Coordinates of C-alpha atoms in Angstrom, one line a residue:
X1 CA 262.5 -15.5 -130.1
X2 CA 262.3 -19.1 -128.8
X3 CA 265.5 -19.6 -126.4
X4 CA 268.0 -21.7 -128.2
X5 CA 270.5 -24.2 -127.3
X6 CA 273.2 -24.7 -129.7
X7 CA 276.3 -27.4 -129.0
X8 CA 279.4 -25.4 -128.0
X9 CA 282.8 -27.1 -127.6
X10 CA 282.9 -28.7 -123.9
X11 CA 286.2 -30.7 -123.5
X12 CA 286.1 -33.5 -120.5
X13 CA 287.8 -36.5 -119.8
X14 CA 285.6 -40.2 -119.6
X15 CA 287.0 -43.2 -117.9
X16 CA 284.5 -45.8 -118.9
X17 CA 284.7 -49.6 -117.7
X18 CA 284.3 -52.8 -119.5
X19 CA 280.8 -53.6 -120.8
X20 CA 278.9 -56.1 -118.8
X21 CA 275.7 -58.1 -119.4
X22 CA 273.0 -57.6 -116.7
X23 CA 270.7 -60.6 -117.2
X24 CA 267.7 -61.1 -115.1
X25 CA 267.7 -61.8 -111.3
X26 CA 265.6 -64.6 -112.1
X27 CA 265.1 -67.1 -114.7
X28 CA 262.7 -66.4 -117.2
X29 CA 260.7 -68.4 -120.0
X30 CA 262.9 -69.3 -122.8
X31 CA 260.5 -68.6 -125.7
X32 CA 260.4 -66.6 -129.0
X33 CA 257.5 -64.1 -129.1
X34 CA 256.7 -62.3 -132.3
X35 CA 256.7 -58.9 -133.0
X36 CA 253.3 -56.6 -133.8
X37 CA 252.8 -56.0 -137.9
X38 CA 252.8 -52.3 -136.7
X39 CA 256.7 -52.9 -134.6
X40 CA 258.2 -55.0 -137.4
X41 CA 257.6 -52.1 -140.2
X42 CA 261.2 -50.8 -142.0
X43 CA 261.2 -47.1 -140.2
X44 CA 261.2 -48.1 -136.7
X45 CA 264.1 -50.3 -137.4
X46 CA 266.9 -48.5 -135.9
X47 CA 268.1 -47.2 -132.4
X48 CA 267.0 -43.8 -130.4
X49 CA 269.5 -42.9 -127.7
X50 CA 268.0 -41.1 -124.8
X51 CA 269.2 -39.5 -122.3
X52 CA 268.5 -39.0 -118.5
X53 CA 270.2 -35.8 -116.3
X54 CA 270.0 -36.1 -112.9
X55 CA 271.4 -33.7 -110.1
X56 CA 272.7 -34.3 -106.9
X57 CA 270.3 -35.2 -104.6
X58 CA 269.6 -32.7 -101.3
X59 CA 269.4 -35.9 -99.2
X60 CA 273.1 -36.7 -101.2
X61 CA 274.4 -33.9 -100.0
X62 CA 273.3 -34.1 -96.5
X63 CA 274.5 -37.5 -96.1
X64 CA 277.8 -36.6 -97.3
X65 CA 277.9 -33.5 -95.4
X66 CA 277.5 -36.2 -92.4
X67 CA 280.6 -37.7 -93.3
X68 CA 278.7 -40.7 -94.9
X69 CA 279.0 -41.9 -98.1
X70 CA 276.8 -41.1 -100.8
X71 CA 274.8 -44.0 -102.8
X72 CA 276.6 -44.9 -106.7
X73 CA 273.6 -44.7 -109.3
X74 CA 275.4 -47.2 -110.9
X75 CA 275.2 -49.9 -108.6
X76 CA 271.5 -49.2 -107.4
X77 CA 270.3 -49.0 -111.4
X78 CA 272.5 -52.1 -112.2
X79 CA 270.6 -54.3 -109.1
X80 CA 267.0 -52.7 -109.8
X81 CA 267.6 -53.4 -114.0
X82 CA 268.3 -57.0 -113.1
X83 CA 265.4 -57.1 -111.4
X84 CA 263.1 -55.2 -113.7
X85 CA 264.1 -57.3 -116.7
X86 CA 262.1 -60.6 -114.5
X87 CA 259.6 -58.5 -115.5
X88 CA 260.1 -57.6 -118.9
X89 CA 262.4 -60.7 -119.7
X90 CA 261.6 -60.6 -124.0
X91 CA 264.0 -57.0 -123.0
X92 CA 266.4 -59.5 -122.0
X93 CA 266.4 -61.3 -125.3
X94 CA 267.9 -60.4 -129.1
X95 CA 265.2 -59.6 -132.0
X96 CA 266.0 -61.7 -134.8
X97 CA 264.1 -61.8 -138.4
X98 CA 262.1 -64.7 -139.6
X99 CA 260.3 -65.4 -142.9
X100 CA 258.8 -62.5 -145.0
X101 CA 260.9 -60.2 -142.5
X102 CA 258.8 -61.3 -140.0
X103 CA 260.5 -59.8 -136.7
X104 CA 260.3 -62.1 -133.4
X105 CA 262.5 -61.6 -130.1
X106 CA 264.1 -64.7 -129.2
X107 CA 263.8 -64.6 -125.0
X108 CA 267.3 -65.8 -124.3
X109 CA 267.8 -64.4 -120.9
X110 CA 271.6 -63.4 -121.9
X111 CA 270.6 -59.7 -120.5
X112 CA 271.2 -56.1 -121.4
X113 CA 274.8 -54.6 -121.9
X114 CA 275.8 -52.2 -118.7
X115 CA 278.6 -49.7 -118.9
X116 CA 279.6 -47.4 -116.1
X117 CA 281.9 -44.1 -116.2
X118 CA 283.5 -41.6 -114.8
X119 CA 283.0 -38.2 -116.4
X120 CA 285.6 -35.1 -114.9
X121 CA 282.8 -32.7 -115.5
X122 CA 279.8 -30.8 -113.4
X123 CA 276.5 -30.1 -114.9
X124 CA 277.3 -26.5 -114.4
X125 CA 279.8 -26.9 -116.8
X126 CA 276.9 -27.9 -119.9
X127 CA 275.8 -24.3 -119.8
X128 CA 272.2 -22.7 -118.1
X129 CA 269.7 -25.0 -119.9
X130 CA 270.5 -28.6 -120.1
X131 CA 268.8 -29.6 -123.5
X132 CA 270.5 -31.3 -126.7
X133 CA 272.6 -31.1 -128.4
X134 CA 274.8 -32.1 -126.0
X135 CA 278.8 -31.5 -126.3
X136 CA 280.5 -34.5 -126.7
X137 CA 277.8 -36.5 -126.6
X138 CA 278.9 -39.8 -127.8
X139 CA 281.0 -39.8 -124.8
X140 CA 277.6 -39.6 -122.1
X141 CA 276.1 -42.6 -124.1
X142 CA 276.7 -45.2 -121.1
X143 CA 274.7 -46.3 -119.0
X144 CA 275.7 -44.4 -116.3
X145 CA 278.3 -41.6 -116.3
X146 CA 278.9 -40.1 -112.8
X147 CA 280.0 -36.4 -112.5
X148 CA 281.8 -34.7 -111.1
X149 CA 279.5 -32.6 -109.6
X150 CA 277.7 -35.6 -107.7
X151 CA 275.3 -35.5 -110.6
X152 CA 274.7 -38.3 -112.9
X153 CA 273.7 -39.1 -116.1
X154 CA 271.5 -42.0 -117.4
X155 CA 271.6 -43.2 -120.7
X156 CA 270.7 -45.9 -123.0
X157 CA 270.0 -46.8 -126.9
X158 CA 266.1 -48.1 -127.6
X159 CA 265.5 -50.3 -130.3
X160 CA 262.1 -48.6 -132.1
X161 CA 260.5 -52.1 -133.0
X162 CA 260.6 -53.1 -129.4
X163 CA 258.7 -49.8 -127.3
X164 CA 257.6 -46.2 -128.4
X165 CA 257.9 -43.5 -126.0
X166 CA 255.5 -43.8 -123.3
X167 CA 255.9 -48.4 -123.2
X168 CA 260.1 -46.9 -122.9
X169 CA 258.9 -44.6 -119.8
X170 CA 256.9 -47.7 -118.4
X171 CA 259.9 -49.8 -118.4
X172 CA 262.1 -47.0 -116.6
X173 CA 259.6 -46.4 -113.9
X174 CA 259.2 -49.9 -113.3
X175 CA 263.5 -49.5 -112.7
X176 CA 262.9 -46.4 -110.9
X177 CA 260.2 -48.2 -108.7
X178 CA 262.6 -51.2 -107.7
X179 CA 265.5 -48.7 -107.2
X180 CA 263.6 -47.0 -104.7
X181 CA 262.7 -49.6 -102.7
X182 CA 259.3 -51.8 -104.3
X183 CA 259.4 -55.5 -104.8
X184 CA 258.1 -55.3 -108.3
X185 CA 256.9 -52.5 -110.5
X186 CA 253.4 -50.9 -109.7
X187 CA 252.2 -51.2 -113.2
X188 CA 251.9 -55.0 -114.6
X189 CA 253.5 -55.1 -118.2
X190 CA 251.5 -56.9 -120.6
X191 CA 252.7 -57.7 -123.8
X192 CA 249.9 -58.6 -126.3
X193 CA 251.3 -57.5 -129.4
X194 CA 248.6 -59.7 -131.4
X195 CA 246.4 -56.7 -130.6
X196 CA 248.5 -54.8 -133.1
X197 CA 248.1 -57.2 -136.3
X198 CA 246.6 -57.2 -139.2
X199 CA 243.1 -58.4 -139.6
X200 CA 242.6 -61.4 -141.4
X201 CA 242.3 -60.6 -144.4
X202 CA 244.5 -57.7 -144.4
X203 CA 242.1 -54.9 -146.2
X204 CA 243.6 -51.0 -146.6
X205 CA 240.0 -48.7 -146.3
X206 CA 242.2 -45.6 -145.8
X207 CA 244.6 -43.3 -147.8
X208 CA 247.9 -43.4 -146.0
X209 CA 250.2 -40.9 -147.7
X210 CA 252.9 -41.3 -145.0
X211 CA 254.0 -44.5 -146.4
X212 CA 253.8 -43.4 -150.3
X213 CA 256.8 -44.4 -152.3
X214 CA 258.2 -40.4 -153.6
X215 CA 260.7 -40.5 -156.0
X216 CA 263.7 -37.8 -155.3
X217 CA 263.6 -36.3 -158.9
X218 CA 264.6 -33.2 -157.6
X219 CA 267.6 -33.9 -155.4
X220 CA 265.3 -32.6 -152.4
X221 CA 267.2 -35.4 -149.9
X222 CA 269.0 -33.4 -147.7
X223 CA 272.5 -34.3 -147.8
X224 CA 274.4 -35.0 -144.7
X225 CA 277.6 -33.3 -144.5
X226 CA 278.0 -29.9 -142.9
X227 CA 275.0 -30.3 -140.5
X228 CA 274.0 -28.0 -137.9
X229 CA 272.2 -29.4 -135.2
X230 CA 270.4 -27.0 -132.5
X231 CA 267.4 -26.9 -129.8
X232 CA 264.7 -23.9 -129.2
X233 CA 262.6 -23.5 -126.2
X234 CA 258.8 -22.3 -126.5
X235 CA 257.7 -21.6 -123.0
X236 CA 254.3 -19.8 -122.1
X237 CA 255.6 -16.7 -123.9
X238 CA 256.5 -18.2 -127.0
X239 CA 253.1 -20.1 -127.5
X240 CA 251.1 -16.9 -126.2
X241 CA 252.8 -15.5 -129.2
X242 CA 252.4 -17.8 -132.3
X243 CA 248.7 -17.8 -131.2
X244 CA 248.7 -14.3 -131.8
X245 CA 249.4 -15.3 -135.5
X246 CA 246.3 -17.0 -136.2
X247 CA 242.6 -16.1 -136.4
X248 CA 240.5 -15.8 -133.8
X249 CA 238.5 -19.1 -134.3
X250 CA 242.2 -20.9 -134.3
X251 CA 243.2 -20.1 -131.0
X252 CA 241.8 -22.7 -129.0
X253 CA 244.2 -25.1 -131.3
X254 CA 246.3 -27.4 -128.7
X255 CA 249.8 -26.2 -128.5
X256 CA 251.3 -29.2 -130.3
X257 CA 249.0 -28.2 -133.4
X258 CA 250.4 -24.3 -133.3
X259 CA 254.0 -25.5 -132.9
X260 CA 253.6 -28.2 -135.3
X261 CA 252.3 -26.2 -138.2
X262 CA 254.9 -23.5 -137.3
X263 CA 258.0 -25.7 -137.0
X264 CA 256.8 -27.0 -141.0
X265 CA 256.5 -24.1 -142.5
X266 CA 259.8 -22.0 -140.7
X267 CA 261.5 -25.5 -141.6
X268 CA 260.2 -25.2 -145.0
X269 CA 261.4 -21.3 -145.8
X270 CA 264.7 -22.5 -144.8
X271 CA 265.0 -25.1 -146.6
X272 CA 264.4 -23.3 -149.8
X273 CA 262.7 -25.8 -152.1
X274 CA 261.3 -25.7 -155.3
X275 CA 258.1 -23.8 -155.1
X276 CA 255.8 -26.9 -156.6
X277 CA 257.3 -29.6 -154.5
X278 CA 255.0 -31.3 -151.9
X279 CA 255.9 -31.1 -148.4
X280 CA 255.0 -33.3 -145.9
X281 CA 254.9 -33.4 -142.1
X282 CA 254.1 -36.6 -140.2
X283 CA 252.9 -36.3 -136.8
X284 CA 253.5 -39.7 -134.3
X285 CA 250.7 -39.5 -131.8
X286 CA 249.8 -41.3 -128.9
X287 CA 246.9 -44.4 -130.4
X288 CA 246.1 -45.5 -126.9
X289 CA 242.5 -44.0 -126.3
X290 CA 241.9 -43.5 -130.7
X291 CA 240.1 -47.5 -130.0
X292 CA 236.2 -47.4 -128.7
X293 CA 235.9 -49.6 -126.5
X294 CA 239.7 -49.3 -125.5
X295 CA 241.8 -51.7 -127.0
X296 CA 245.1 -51.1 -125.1
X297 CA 245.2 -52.0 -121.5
X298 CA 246.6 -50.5 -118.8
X299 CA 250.7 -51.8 -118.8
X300 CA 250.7 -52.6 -122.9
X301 CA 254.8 -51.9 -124.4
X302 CA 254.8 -52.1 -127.5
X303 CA 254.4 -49.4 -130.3
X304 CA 251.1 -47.6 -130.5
X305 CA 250.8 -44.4 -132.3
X306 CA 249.2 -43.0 -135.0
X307 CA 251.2 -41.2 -138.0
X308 CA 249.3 -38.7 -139.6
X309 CA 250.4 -36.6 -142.3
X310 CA 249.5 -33.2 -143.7
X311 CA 250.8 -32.2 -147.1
X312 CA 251.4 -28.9 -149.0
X313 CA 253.0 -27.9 -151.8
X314 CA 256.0 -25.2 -150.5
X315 CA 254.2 -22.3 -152.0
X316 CA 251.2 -22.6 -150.5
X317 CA 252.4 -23.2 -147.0
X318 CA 255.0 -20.4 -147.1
X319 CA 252.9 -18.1 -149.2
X320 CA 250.0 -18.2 -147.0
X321 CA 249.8 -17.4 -142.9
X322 CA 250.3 -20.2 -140.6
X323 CA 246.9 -21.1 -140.4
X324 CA 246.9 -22.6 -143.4
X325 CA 249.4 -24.9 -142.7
X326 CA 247.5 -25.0 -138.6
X327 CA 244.2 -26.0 -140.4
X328 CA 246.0 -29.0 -142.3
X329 CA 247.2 -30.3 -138.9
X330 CA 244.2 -30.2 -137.8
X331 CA 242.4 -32.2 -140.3
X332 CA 245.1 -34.7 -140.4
X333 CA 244.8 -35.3 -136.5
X334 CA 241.1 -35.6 -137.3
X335 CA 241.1 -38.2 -139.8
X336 CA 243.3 -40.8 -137.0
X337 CA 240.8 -43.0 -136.2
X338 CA 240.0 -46.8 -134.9
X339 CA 239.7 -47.8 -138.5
X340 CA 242.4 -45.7 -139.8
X341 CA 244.8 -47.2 -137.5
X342 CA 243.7 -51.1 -138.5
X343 CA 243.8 -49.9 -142.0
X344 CA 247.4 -48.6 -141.3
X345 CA 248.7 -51.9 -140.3
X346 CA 246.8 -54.2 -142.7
X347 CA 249.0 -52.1 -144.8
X348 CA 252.3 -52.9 -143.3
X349 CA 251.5 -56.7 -144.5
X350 CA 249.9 -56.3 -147.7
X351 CA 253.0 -53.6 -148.7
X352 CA 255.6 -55.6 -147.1
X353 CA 256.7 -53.4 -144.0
X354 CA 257.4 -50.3 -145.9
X355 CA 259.4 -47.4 -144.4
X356 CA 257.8 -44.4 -144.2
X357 CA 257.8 -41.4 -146.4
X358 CA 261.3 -39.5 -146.2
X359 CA 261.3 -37.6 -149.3
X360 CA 260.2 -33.6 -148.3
X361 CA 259.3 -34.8 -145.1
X362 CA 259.9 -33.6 -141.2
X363 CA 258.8 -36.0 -138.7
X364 CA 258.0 -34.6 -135.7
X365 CA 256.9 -36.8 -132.1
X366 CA 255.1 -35.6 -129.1
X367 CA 256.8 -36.9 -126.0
X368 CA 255.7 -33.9 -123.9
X369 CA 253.0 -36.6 -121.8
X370 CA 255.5 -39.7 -122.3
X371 CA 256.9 -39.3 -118.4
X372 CA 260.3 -39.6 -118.9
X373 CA 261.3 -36.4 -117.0
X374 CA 259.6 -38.1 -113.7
X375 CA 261.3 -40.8 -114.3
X376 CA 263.0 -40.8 -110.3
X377 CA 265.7 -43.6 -109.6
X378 CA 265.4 -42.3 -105.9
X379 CA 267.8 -39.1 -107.0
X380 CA 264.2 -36.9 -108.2
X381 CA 262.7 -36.1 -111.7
X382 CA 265.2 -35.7 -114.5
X383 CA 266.8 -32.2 -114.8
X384 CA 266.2 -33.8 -119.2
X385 CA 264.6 -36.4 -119.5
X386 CA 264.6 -37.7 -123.7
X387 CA 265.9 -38.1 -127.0
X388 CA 269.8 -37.2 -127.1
X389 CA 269.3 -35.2 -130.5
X390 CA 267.1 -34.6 -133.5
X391 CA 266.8 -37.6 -135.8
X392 CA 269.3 -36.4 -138.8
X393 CA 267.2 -33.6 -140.5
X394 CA 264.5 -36.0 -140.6
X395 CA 262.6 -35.8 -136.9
X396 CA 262.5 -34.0 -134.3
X397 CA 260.9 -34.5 -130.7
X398 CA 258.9 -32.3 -128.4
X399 CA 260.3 -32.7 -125.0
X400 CA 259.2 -31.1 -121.6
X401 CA 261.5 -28.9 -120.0
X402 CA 261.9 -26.5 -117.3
X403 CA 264.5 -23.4 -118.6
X404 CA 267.0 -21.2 -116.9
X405 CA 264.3 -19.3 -115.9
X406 CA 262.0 -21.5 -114.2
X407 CA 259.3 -21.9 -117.1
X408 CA 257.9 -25.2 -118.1
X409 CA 258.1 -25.3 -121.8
X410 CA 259.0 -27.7 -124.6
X411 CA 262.4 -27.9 -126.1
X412 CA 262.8 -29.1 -129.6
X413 CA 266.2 -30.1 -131.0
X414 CA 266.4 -29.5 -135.3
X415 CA 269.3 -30.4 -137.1
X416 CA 269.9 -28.6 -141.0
X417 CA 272.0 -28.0 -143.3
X418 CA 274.2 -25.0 -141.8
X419 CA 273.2 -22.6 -144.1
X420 CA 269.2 -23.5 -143.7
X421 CA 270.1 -23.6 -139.8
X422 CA 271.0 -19.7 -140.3
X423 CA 267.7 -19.0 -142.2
X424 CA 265.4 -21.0 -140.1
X425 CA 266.7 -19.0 -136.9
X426 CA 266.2 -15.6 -138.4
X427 CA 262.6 -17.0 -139.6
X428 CA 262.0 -17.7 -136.1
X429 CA 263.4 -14.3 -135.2
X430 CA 261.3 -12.2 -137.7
X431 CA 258.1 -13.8 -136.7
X432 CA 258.5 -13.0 -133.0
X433 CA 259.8 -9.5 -133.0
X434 CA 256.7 -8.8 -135.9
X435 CA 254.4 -10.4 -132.4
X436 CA 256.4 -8.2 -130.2
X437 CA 256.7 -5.2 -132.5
X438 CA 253.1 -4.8 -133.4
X439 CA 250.8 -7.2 -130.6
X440 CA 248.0 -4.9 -131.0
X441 CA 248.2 -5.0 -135.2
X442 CA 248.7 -8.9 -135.2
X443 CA 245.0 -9.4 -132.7
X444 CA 243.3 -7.2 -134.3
X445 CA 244.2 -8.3 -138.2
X446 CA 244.6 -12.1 -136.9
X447 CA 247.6 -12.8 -138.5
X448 CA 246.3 -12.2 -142.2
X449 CA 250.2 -10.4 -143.4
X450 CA 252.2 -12.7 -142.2
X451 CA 253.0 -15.2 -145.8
X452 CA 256.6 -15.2 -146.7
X453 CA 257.7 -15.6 -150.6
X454 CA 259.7 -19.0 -150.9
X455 CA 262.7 -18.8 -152.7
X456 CA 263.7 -21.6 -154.5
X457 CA 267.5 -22.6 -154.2
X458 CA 267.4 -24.9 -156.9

């Protein structure tokens, strides 16, 4: 099955220092700059942590080896953020909310808070595969945590409404950059979130079920307590596999349709709902190039993706063999286009900022071409490079990763209900031993016997 990651007890000692706000080197304009109408809307109000691992340089060790002393990340991240932020100075400011919940970053200049530790552990000690969850990890949430080990750890909280992933990998690499030694960051930021508004009028062409208001009649929330939280690698063996599930003329798919479809419907049999609920996934994709002619330049942070949503009643989709649920994706990657995403944000205005759909739903975002993991402060690419953790039960991530074994894969942490967690890992389980049980059978039949009867828990 797809190698797993689950968070086992790790106990280590943290001696953080006080908190410090890192303002910018330089003064910076002292202005109030609105939001997009696609940042301001109710779901991307809240914080992602994510989380940098970095090893110990060879160059560390041979200057230390020397007798010389090696170089604090803490100190060269702290002078190259101050720096950065000249930059991107509305970072440097606090978000406030104006009329009609308007959001607007007021560019003070007070800075970004800092903390530095000390952490009396070695990366060794996390185990063979350095994915979440991570053991104690509210303790590695600083900014920089140095280990034992000569390794450190980089870590910060992003506020949604101000980047997505790839405008958040921008702003690191243009730290990264200055760290190692440039003057300023190779890519100019520009910062024309007016590109992003509504048109005027605002006028909704296009269905958007990812922002339809569902009513919980059924208590299908999931409730909070007694989670499980978990990560599962699918390198080139694992994908090879799940395309063996589909027909022939499905196989081409792209690997983040396979594993999406196939995360939605294990997720689903786990989760045991009733059989005529509607399940959702919603997909956050990458909106840069979905504008002809481009629309986006080259150095735009911001937010700009797409959510697209496929929808299925829990029969159906755990009834029938993953290509049904495969062929859904598809379509709903299909129907993002230019007008779709204008008719997406004349939304946000005319509904007044709505949060997206959570009822029955799993959100799922592709950071597997964001960049983090290359992110190099002058120590080389991240050992992890993203999201701490799965978003409650609600989202996951797909995050690049090299495993234990040398193969470049992506890692996607889950978190369930414990009892769900223990059917959605033997789900996983029975669908690759029936691949590596019967590889002939599955070609040859394409994947036509592999529907699983839901079971309704309620």
């Amino acid at each position: 099955m797809a190698e797993s990651g689950s968070c086992k007890p790790l106990l280590y000692k943290v001696n953080r220092q006080e908190p410090e706000l890192v303002a910018p080197a330089k003064p910076t304009p002292r202005e109030l700059k609105e939001l997009s109408d696609f940042d301001d809307q109710e779901g991307l109000r809240f914080q992602i942590p994510v989380i940098q691992v970095y090893k110990r340089s060879d160059a560390e060790i041979l200057t230390t080896t020397k007798g010389e002393l090696q170089r604090d990340p803490a100190k060269v991240i702290r002078k190259a953020l101050a720096q950065a932020l000249v930059f991107y100075y509305p970072f440097a400011g606090r978000v406030r909310e104006g009329p009609g919940r308007k959001l607007m970053v007021d560019c003070t200049g007070e800075g970004v808070v800092f903390i530095e530790a000390d952490a009396d552990v070695t990366l060794e000690q996390f185990g063979h595969a350095l994915q979440p969850p991570f053991p104690s990890l509210e303790e590695l949430l600083y900014d920089v945590t140095r280990l034992k080990c000569g390794g450190f750890i980089f870590a910060l909280r992003f506020n949604h409404t101000m980047v997505d992933g790839p405008s958040l990998a921008q702003f690191m690499n243009a730290v990264a950059e200055i760290a190692r030694g440039a003057s300023e960051p190779s890519v100019p930021p520009v910062r024309q979130r007016e590109l992003l508004n509504a048109r005027n009028p605002p006028h909704v062409t296009c269905i958007h079920r990812e922002y339809e208001e569902v009513v919980d009649t059924k208590g299908t929330i999931i409730p909070l307590d007694d989670m499980a939280h978990r990560s599962f690698f699918f390198g080139p063996t694992e994908v090879s596999a799940l395309r063996m599930l589909v027909p022939r003329h499905l196989t081409h798919c792209s690997t983040f349709e396979i594993l999406t479809a196939f995360l939605w419907r294990c997720r689903t049999i786990a989760l045991q709902p009733d059989p005529e609920e509607e399940m959702c996934v919603i997909c956050l994709v990458n909106a840069r190039f979905k504008f002809n002619p481009p629309l986006i330049p080259i150095g735009f942070y911001g937010n700009a993706f797409a959510l697209l949503v496929a929808v299925s009643t829990a029969k159906k989709l755990c009834e029938n063999p993953l290509a049904y649920g495969l062929e859904l994706v598809r379509k709903a990657k299909a129907d993002v286009t230019e007008e779709y995403m204008r008719s997406m944000v004349d939304l946000m205005v005319t509904r007044g900022r709505p949060h997206f759909t959570v009822v029955r739903s799993y959100v799922v975002s592709d950071l597997t071409r964001a960049g983090l993991r290359e992110v190099d402060f002058g120590w080389g690419n991240a050992v992890y490079g993203g999201p701490a953790r799965a978003i409650l039960s609600i989202a996951s991530f797909y995050v690049p990763l090299k495993n234990s074994k040398g193969e470049n894969g992506i890692v996607v942490p889950i978190c369930l209900p414990a009892l769900a967690m223990e059917r959605f890992v033997k789900q996983l389980d029975g669908m690759f031993k029936q691949v590596h049980d019967h590889p002939t059978k599955l070609s040859a039949t394409n994947a036509t016997k592999t529907a699983t009867p839901i079971k309704s828990s309620l």
